[in-house]
XYZ file of C-alpha atoms in Angstrom:
504
model
C 95.317 -124.547 60.512
C 93.063 -122.975 62.172
C 90.203 -124.658 64.203
C 88.275 -122.385 61.296
C 90.187 -123.399 57.886
C 90.432 -127.032 59.124
C 86.329 -127.063 60.148
C 86.834 -125.596 56.203
C 88.178 -127.647 54.977
C 86.099 -131.084 56.047
C 83.387 -129.479 54.862
C 84.485 -128.616 51.266
C 85.713 -132.320 51.080
C 82.237 -133.274 52.628
C 80.098 -131.349 50.127
C 82.573 -132.971 46.896
C 81.862 -136.703 47.626
C 78.567 -136.181 48.128
C 77.926 -134.300 44.641
C 80.342 -136.700 43.171
C 77.666 -139.910 45.173
C 75.466 -141.753 42.871
C 71.886 -139.945 43.752
C 70.158 -143.442 46.093
C 66.976 -143.333 47.293
C 66.459 -142.415 50.670
C 63.496 -145.602 50.649
C 65.985 -148.275 48.407
C 69.061 -146.989 50.560
C 67.800 -147.633 53.775
C 66.338 -151.000 53.107
C 69.855 -152.465 51.634
C 71.607 -151.545 55.526
C 72.741 -154.673 56.894
C 73.975 -155.488 59.992
C 77.141 -154.354 59.911
C 77.532 -152.465 57.386
C 75.963 -148.111 56.749
C 74.868 -147.891 53.255
C 76.322 -145.551 51.740
C 75.974 -142.871 48.070
C 79.179 -144.603 46.821
C 81.315 -144.308 49.679
C 82.263 -148.112 50.971
C 84.920 -148.750 48.207
C 87.292 -145.523 49.870
C 87.295 -147.417 53.448
C 90.935 -145.384 54.522
C 91.061 -144.591 58.093
C 93.306 -141.894 59.532
C 96.983 -143.451 60.904
C 95.305 -140.985 63.946
C 92.290 -141.138 65.833
C 92.109 -138.034 68.448
C 91.055 -138.483 71.129
C 88.730 -135.521 73.422
C 85.772 -135.982 76.237
C 82.104 -135.169 75.031
C 80.599 -133.516 78.984
C 77.972 -133.073 78.798
C 74.417 -132.899 75.935
C 74.981 -131.858 73.388
C 78.873 -132.215 73.208
C 78.592 -127.753 75.596
C 77.018 -125.589 77.703
C 75.922 -124.023 75.471
C 73.358 -125.990 73.961
C 75.391 -125.986 69.976
C 74.788 -129.896 69.262
C 78.162 -128.931 67.996
C 81.826 -131.635 68.376
C 84.787 -131.372 68.120
C 85.577 -130.477 64.359
C 88.531 -133.318 64.692
C 86.595 -136.625 65.415
C 88.472 -139.431 62.879
C 85.236 -140.321 61.348
C 84.905 -138.580 57.490
C 82.561 -138.782 54.703
C 85.351 -141.300 53.584
C 85.199 -143.252 56.759
C 82.139 -144.387 57.101
C 82.241 -147.590 55.093
C 85.031 -148.904 57.290
C 82.726 -148.316 60.397
C 82.539 -151.479 62.885
C 78.834 -151.574 64.890
C 79.178 -153.344 68.411
C 75.762 -153.472 70.496
C 75.449 -153.021 74.428
C 73.374 -154.682 76.442
C 71.953 -151.838 79.525
C 70.352 -152.356 82.535
C 67.929 -150.349 81.444
C 66.147 -148.110 78.245
C 68.584 -144.489 78.030
C 66.388 -142.380 76.856
C 68.391 -139.295 76.469
C 72.125 -139.454 74.652
C 75.424 -140.631 76.685
C 78.280 -138.991 77.362
C 82.470 -139.707 77.612
C 85.606 -139.188 78.940
C 88.840 -139.839 77.431
C 91.421 -141.344 79.211
C 91.133 -141.753 82.032
C 91.819 -144.378 85.593
C 89.112 -146.644 86.060
C 89.522 -150.304 86.724
C 92.960 -150.656 86.818
C 93.956 -148.909 84.215
C 93.438 -145.907 81.722
C 90.862 -146.194 78.725
C 88.260 -144.112 77.399
C 84.230 -144.533 78.852
C 81.191 -143.302 78.520
C 79.181 -142.761 81.617
C 74.882 -143.256 81.433
C 71.939 -142.772 83.285
C 68.762 -145.122 82.511
C 65.298 -144.299 83.086
C 65.824 -145.633 86.562
C 68.788 -143.952 87.446
C 70.554 -146.692 87.089
C 74.637 -144.801 85.857
C 76.883 -146.861 84.098
C 79.987 -146.284 83.269
C 81.949 -148.338 80.627
C 84.375 -149.482 78.339
C 84.420 -146.602 75.198
C 85.908 -149.879 72.806
C 84.243 -152.703 73.809
C 81.331 -151.589 75.496
C 81.680 -154.164 79.081
C 80.315 -152.551 81.735
C 83.004 -151.012 85.396
C 80.726 -150.237 87.967
C 77.006 -149.015 88.150
C 75.664 -147.020 91.072
C 72.353 -147.977 91.764
C 70.256 -145.596 93.856
C 68.434 -147.177 96.231
C 64.897 -146.020 94.940
C 65.863 -148.492 92.173
C 63.674 -151.993 93.900
C 60.436 -150.141 94.443
C 60.491 -147.868 91.230
C 61.936 -149.545 88.260
C 58.309 -151.211 85.873
C 56.653 -147.836 86.835
C 56.036 -143.844 85.572
C 58.655 -142.453 87.614
C 61.698 -141.738 85.591
C 64.618 -139.703 84.856
C 65.807 -138.425 80.892
C 68.391 -136.532 81.897
C 71.849 -137.157 80.551
C 74.455 -137.232 82.944
C 77.757 -134.138 83.101
C 81.325 -134.743 83.976
C 82.307 -132.640 86.284
C 85.760 -130.269 85.030
C 88.010 -132.399 86.560
C 87.539 -135.648 85.286
C 87.415 -137.158 87.977
C 83.237 -137.313 89.314
C 80.639 -137.091 87.151
C 76.514 -135.998 87.930
C 73.709 -137.639 87.106
C 70.232 -138.223 88.874
C 67.603 -140.738 89.499
C 63.321 -140.509 89.678
C 63.779 -139.658 93.639
C 64.411 -136.318 92.557
C 67.836 -136.769 93.628
C 71.565 -135.636 92.236
C 74.932 -137.513 92.761
C 78.608 -136.075 92.702
C 79.676 -140.013 91.956
C 83.656 -140.918 91.642
C 83.982 -141.295 87.717
C 87.374 -144.145 89.346
C 84.833 -146.857 90.467
C 80.960 -145.655 90.649
C 81.540 -144.191 94.781
C 79.074 -141.427 95.198
C 80.228 -138.607 97.610
C 76.901 -136.717 97.956
C 73.172 -137.024 96.680
C 70.226 -133.679 97.039
C 66.941 -133.516 96.770
C 65.721 -131.191 94.221
C 61.649 -131.201 94.594
C 60.120 -132.105 97.850
C 57.841 -134.323 95.653
C 59.098 -136.439 92.963
C 55.998 -138.323 92.584
C 54.775 -135.336 90.702
C 58.761 -132.875 89.746
C 60.748 -135.147 87.115
C 64.364 -134.575 86.615
C 63.303 -134.800 82.385
C 66.037 -132.290 81.160
C 69.596 -132.727 81.092
C 71.696 -132.336 83.489
C 74.740 -129.188 83.234
C 77.282 -126.826 85.330
C 77.861 -123.273 85.567
C 81.469 -121.911 86.684
C 81.191 -123.942 90.335
C 77.979 -124.119 90.184
C 75.256 -127.305 88.562
C 72.008 -126.478 87.177
C 69.294 -128.523 87.634
C 65.466 -128.390 86.742
C 61.561 -130.239 87.437
C 59.283 -130.332 85.136
C 55.961 -132.287 85.292
C 55.417 -136.621 84.306
C 53.246 -137.387 80.414
C 49.754 -135.089 81.783
C 50.119 -133.434 83.874
C 49.646 -134.742 86.282
C 48.822 -131.815 89.542
C 50.390 -129.692 91.197
C 54.131 -128.994 90.745
C 55.697 -126.233 89.578
C 58.642 -125.647 87.311
C 61.764 -124.404 88.877
C 66.641 -124.037 89.021
C 68.736 -125.072 90.732
C 71.661 -124.588 91.561
C 74.385 -126.551 93.606
C 77.530 -126.217 94.594
C 79.310 -128.889 93.326
C 82.191 -129.698 96.294
C 79.331 -130.358 99.128
C 75.805 -130.618 97.015
C 74.643 -127.649 99.277
C 71.396 -126.511 96.899
C 72.923 -122.547 96.624
C 69.766 -121.189 94.460
C 66.220 -121.531 93.930
C 63.704 -120.000 91.126
C 60.832 -120.903 90.745
C 59.016 -120.526 87.615
C 55.174 -120.222 89.687
C 55.737 -118.335 92.802
C 59.057 -117.277 91.749
C 58.658 -114.703 94.545
C 58.889 -117.443 96.658
C 63.479 -118.214 95.932
C 62.944 -121.854 97.966
C 61.789 -124.860 96.573
C 58.116 -125.820 97.114
C 57.188 -128.111 99.785
C 54.060 -128.883 98.438
C 53.574 -127.519 95.337
C 50.061 -127.288 95.750
C 50.705 -123.812 98.621
C 52.484 -122.366 95.687
C 48.231 -121.862 94.190
C 49.446 -122.891 90.603
C 50.841 -126.165 88.810
C 52.639 -126.576 86.384
C 55.328 -124.338 83.844
C 57.730 -127.228 83.678
C 60.680 -126.783 82.099
C 61.237 -130.584 79.891
C 62.933 -129.697 77.177
C 66.042 -131.607 76.213
C 68.877 -129.290 77.048
C 68.221 -128.699 80.360
C 69.547 -124.905 81.061
C 71.170 -123.200 78.441
C 74.938 -121.620 79.612
C 75.366 -118.065 77.144
C 79.245 -117.113 76.931
C 78.617 -114.064 79.921
C 77.228 -117.354 82.659
C 73.715 -116.221 82.651
C 70.743 -119.265 81.904
C 68.606 -119.709 79.244
C 65.550 -122.169 79.668
C 61.491 -122.109 78.411
C 58.551 -123.485 80.724
C 55.676 -125.011 79.542
C 51.742 -124.850 79.776
C 51.636 -122.478 83.104
C 50.105 -119.688 83.945
C 51.892 -116.748 82.912
C 51.279 -112.762 84.315
C 54.398 -110.481 83.900
C 55.447 -110.947 87.707
C 55.056 -114.105 89.685
C 53.757 -116.588 87.402
C 56.000 -117.472 83.346
C 54.144 -120.236 81.825
C 54.954 -120.723 77.829
C 57.949 -118.520 78.280
C 61.472 -118.065 78.150
C 63.390 -116.734 80.736
C 66.988 -115.213 81.418
C 68.349 -115.606 84.765
C 71.486 -114.550 86.262
C 73.950 -117.188 87.570
C 72.441 -116.559 91.351
C 69.474 -117.367 89.733
C 67.772 -113.870 89.533
C 65.446 -112.872 86.537
C 66.962 -111.133 84.319
C 64.344 -111.408 80.643
C 61.756 -112.452 79.363
C 59.826 -113.618 75.997
C 56.056 -114.852 76.140
C 54.065 -115.238 72.600
C 51.377 -112.958 72.506
C 49.357 -116.843 71.397
C 49.890 -117.422 75.447
C 46.855 -118.386 77.445
C 46.389 -119.906 73.088
C 49.328 -121.598 73.007
C 48.447 -122.543 77.279
C 45.053 -123.872 76.276
C 45.784 -125.726 74.087
C 49.045 -127.991 75.611
C 50.830 -125.966 73.120
C 54.273 -125.853 74.912
C 56.550 -123.649 74.160
C 58.942 -125.061 75.799
C 58.841 -128.614 74.248
C 62.710 -127.437 73.997
C 64.908 -124.801 74.875
C 66.699 -121.486 72.789
C 69.894 -122.339 71.424
C 72.269 -119.484 70.588
C 73.704 -118.033 68.031
C 76.347 -115.853 66.324
C 77.026 -113.025 68.388
C 77.554 -110.202 66.120
C 78.256 -106.569 66.306
C 78.076 -107.369 70.293
C 73.601 -108.803 68.947
C 72.952 -112.171 70.430
C 70.362 -114.122 69.286
C 69.096 -117.063 69.757
C 65.862 -119.657 68.125
C 62.637 -120.719 70.239
C 61.148 -123.517 68.883
C 57.689 -125.349 70.572
C 55.335 -127.565 70.255
C 52.792 -125.723 67.683
C 56.019 -126.475 64.645
C 57.107 -122.049 64.725
C 60.871 -121.298 64.928
C 61.188 -117.799 66.916
C 64.088 -115.697 66.534
C 64.544 -113.574 68.650
C 67.258 -111.067 70.414
C 68.527 -111.162 74.102
C 69.768 -108.155 74.309
C 65.862 -107.473 74.125
C 64.503 -110.731 74.231
C 60.260 -108.430 74.542
C 61.504 -105.930 72.120
C 62.295 -103.757 74.857
C 65.159 -103.105 77.172
C 63.899 -102.973 80.219
C 63.068 -106.073 83.796
C 60.846 -108.767 82.934
C 57.468 -107.448 83.497
C 53.805 -108.932 81.204
C 54.670 -107.605 78.049
C 54.189 -110.241 75.061
C 55.962 -110.573 71.742
C 58.333 -108.822 70.383
C 60.222 -111.716 67.694
C 61.532 -111.226 65.266
C 61.324 -113.160 62.837
C 58.395 -117.020 62.683
C 59.684 -119.722 60.804
C 58.149 -122.902 60.410
C 59.655 -125.910 61.109
C 59.738 -129.559 58.877
C 56.465 -130.329 58.577
C 55.443 -128.732 60.380
C 55.498 -130.236 63.216
C 55.780 -130.764 67.324
C 59.352 -129.825 67.792
C 61.156 -132.295 70.968
C 65.005 -131.686 69.959
C 67.882 -129.180 71.209
C 68.110 -127.937 67.357
C 72.363 -127.288 66.167
C 74.201 -124.616 65.869
C 77.401 -124.550 63.617
C 79.355 -121.528 61.935
C 76.179 -119.671 60.662
C 73.483 -122.765 59.969
C 71.116 -124.046 62.089
C 69.872 -127.734 62.102
C 66.875 -128.530 62.981
C 64.436 -132.203 62.602
C 61.323 -133.494 64.022
C 58.857 -135.997 63.851
C 58.277 -135.052 60.413
C 62.049 -133.770 58.340
C 65.591 -132.509 58.848
C 65.989 -129.229 57.834
C 69.256 -126.701 57.342
C 68.649 -122.848 57.979
C 71.207 -120.314 57.231
C 71.259 -117.301 59.107
C 71.480 -114.546 56.796
C 73.999 -110.849 57.402
C 70.138 -109.711 57.651
C 69.432 -111.578 60.178
C 66.945 -113.893 59.736
C 66.760 -117.160 58.830
C 66.326 -118.778 55.259
C 66.275 -122.040 54.899
C 68.317 -123.709 53.029
C 67.331 -127.396 53.036
C 64.674 -129.444 54.235
C 63.573 -133.734 53.624
C 60.751 -135.889 54.760
C 62.780 -137.510 57.434
C 62.896 -137.590 60.911
C 64.748 -136.420 63.430
C 66.020 -136.065 67.330
C 67.764 -133.507 68.235
C 70.692 -132.900 65.663
C 75.060 -133.073 66.450
C 77.571 -131.871 64.060
C 80.740 -133.468 64.570
C 83.882 -134.067 62.215
C 82.264 -131.694 59.736
C 79.359 -134.330 59.474
C 75.715 -134.057 60.306
C 73.956 -136.668 62.450
C 70.746 -137.046 62.473
C 69.012 -140.738 64.900
C 65.877 -141.026 62.671
C 63.811 -142.752 65.739
C 60.735 -143.910 63.623
C 62.908 -146.200 61.136
C 65.818 -146.799 63.511
C 68.693 -145.890 61.720
C 70.957 -142.887 62.343
C 71.083 -141.045 59.422
C 74.572 -139.089 57.936
C 74.469 -135.929 55.905
C 76.698 -133.047 54.239
C 75.722 -130.092 56.713
C 75.768 -128.023 53.479
C 73.569 -129.323 50.867
C 70.996 -132.292 53.245
C 72.813 -134.922 51.401
C 72.342 -138.411 52.837
C 75.985 -140.203 53.215
C 74.841 -143.006 55.675
C 71.634 -144.395 56.902
C 73.836 -146.460 60.484
C 70.729 -149.284 61.233
C 69.966 -148.946 64.877
C 66.918 -149.502 66.575
C 63.432 -147.542 67.008
C 63.522 -144.552 69.660
C 62.535 -141.547 71.563
C 64.249 -138.952 72.083
C 68.607 -140.039 72.186
C 70.198 -138.786 69.656
C 74.315 -139.746 69.499
C 77.560 -138.687 70.768
C 80.127 -138.279 67.951
C 84.072 -138.129 69.218
C 87.557 -140.147 68.833
C 87.185 -142.231 66.122
C 83.644 -143.708 68.015
C 79.969 -143.613 67.817
C 77.727 -143.645 70.338
C 73.797 -144.504 70.352
C 71.813 -145.344 73.013
C 67.843 -146.568 71.934
C 64.853 -147.671 73.167
C 61.651 -145.290 75.205
C 61.185 -144.621 78.614
C 57.111 -144.438 77.332
C 57.848 -148.353 77.624
C 58.568 -148.769 80.698
C 61.240 -151.517 79.965
C 63.428 -152.967 82.954
C 66.599 -153.404 79.702
C 67.969 -152.009 76.927
C 70.903 -150.800 74.397
C 73.288 -148.722 73.126
C 74.934 -149.128 69.755
C 79.021 -148.596 69.120
C 79.499 -147.724 65.061
C 83.638 -147.606 65.420
C 86.449 -147.394 62.967
C 88.511 -151.111 63.574
C 91.516 -149.494 65.912
C 89.422 -148.488 67.912
């Protein structure tokens, strides 16, 4: 069976089960959730566990460098298996207001095992046994002692090296660390800011070929001065290879003191960090900041070459209004749609609760280089609610899934190259992911991980967790991992939930 056929088959099974299920209301179903058993729509009696549970890696935020949120087609967990899941609570040395990554079958602690890697708000990076939650090693930056309990934090998800032997993690002192996966030893540390008190490592780390891509934003309250910028780092030696500043972009190095630019803000702070296109170009969106179409690129979608040369921009016609009203465009990042006939499209959200359909072949409505032109989107459509979008949408086949503080919705990317709403509910969520043909959305307010049939929006399970903020799930190898908690609490302890099939 081809991968596409397998996905179609899984989707059909899920839809059939959902249509046969008893339609318990959302509120009643969640009220019946216990600490160990998911709330189900009459599928709890079908507790079949697959004979073989596939393994695999979840190497980066949202499963891939393109940040599509589409994980493996086969996770070992289907709609029939949800009732068989068992929950484990793991204590952590801090809050993980991000997601975790997983490497399968790697040698850590003297034997091969599946390993979860996460980074806490204060930069402690931990490797855990995926089956038991046992801590295998912890890397603690020197800055932790002076930063813990304070407002200087990171929410950057780590990323796994292509070889599977190393992991790259951020710390709130402004450094990126290359760690040996086997034991947590640091091989190099590179500073990507000269003012970590004002410039925050918020977005997830990513890889583009042999280089790591990291970005900076500002802290809550946008305390100046800071300049959002993108940095690429050679994976082998930790050397910074390129820098792009979203303000004063004529300066091609990390600005020694952000105040020297004469401008401040224009943060890159969305959950996914940089989005890597199939041709290795890089997409980022920026937050509040000045825009002049020459050197300042606030509230814009920017397309950069792998060497961080600015290629194109899309800037909304109401950019000045967004800036003045604190409605950052860059509260999330673009999500790529399937390529059709050579045409490349993306969807961009924002704090104004609007989804914009963008033509990446003509970002600003034309084919020229980056410049002062504004507008040119193909479509604008309301997000669920509408309200601020702080999550990254997920794309699966021709469907786009979006969650925010007001609800969760699915949109069909039609043959007319437009988005059409398929379904919507009033349940809030963070960045959704699709894995094994199921849609997973963390309801950070109610403290539950909702599992949906993606085609219909029927809720199949509400896995009991705890409240959080921007945390999002990882689903692979018969297990689901979800860190919880809120970085704004500045806590020095936290927890993660693991749901697993009995043989995992």
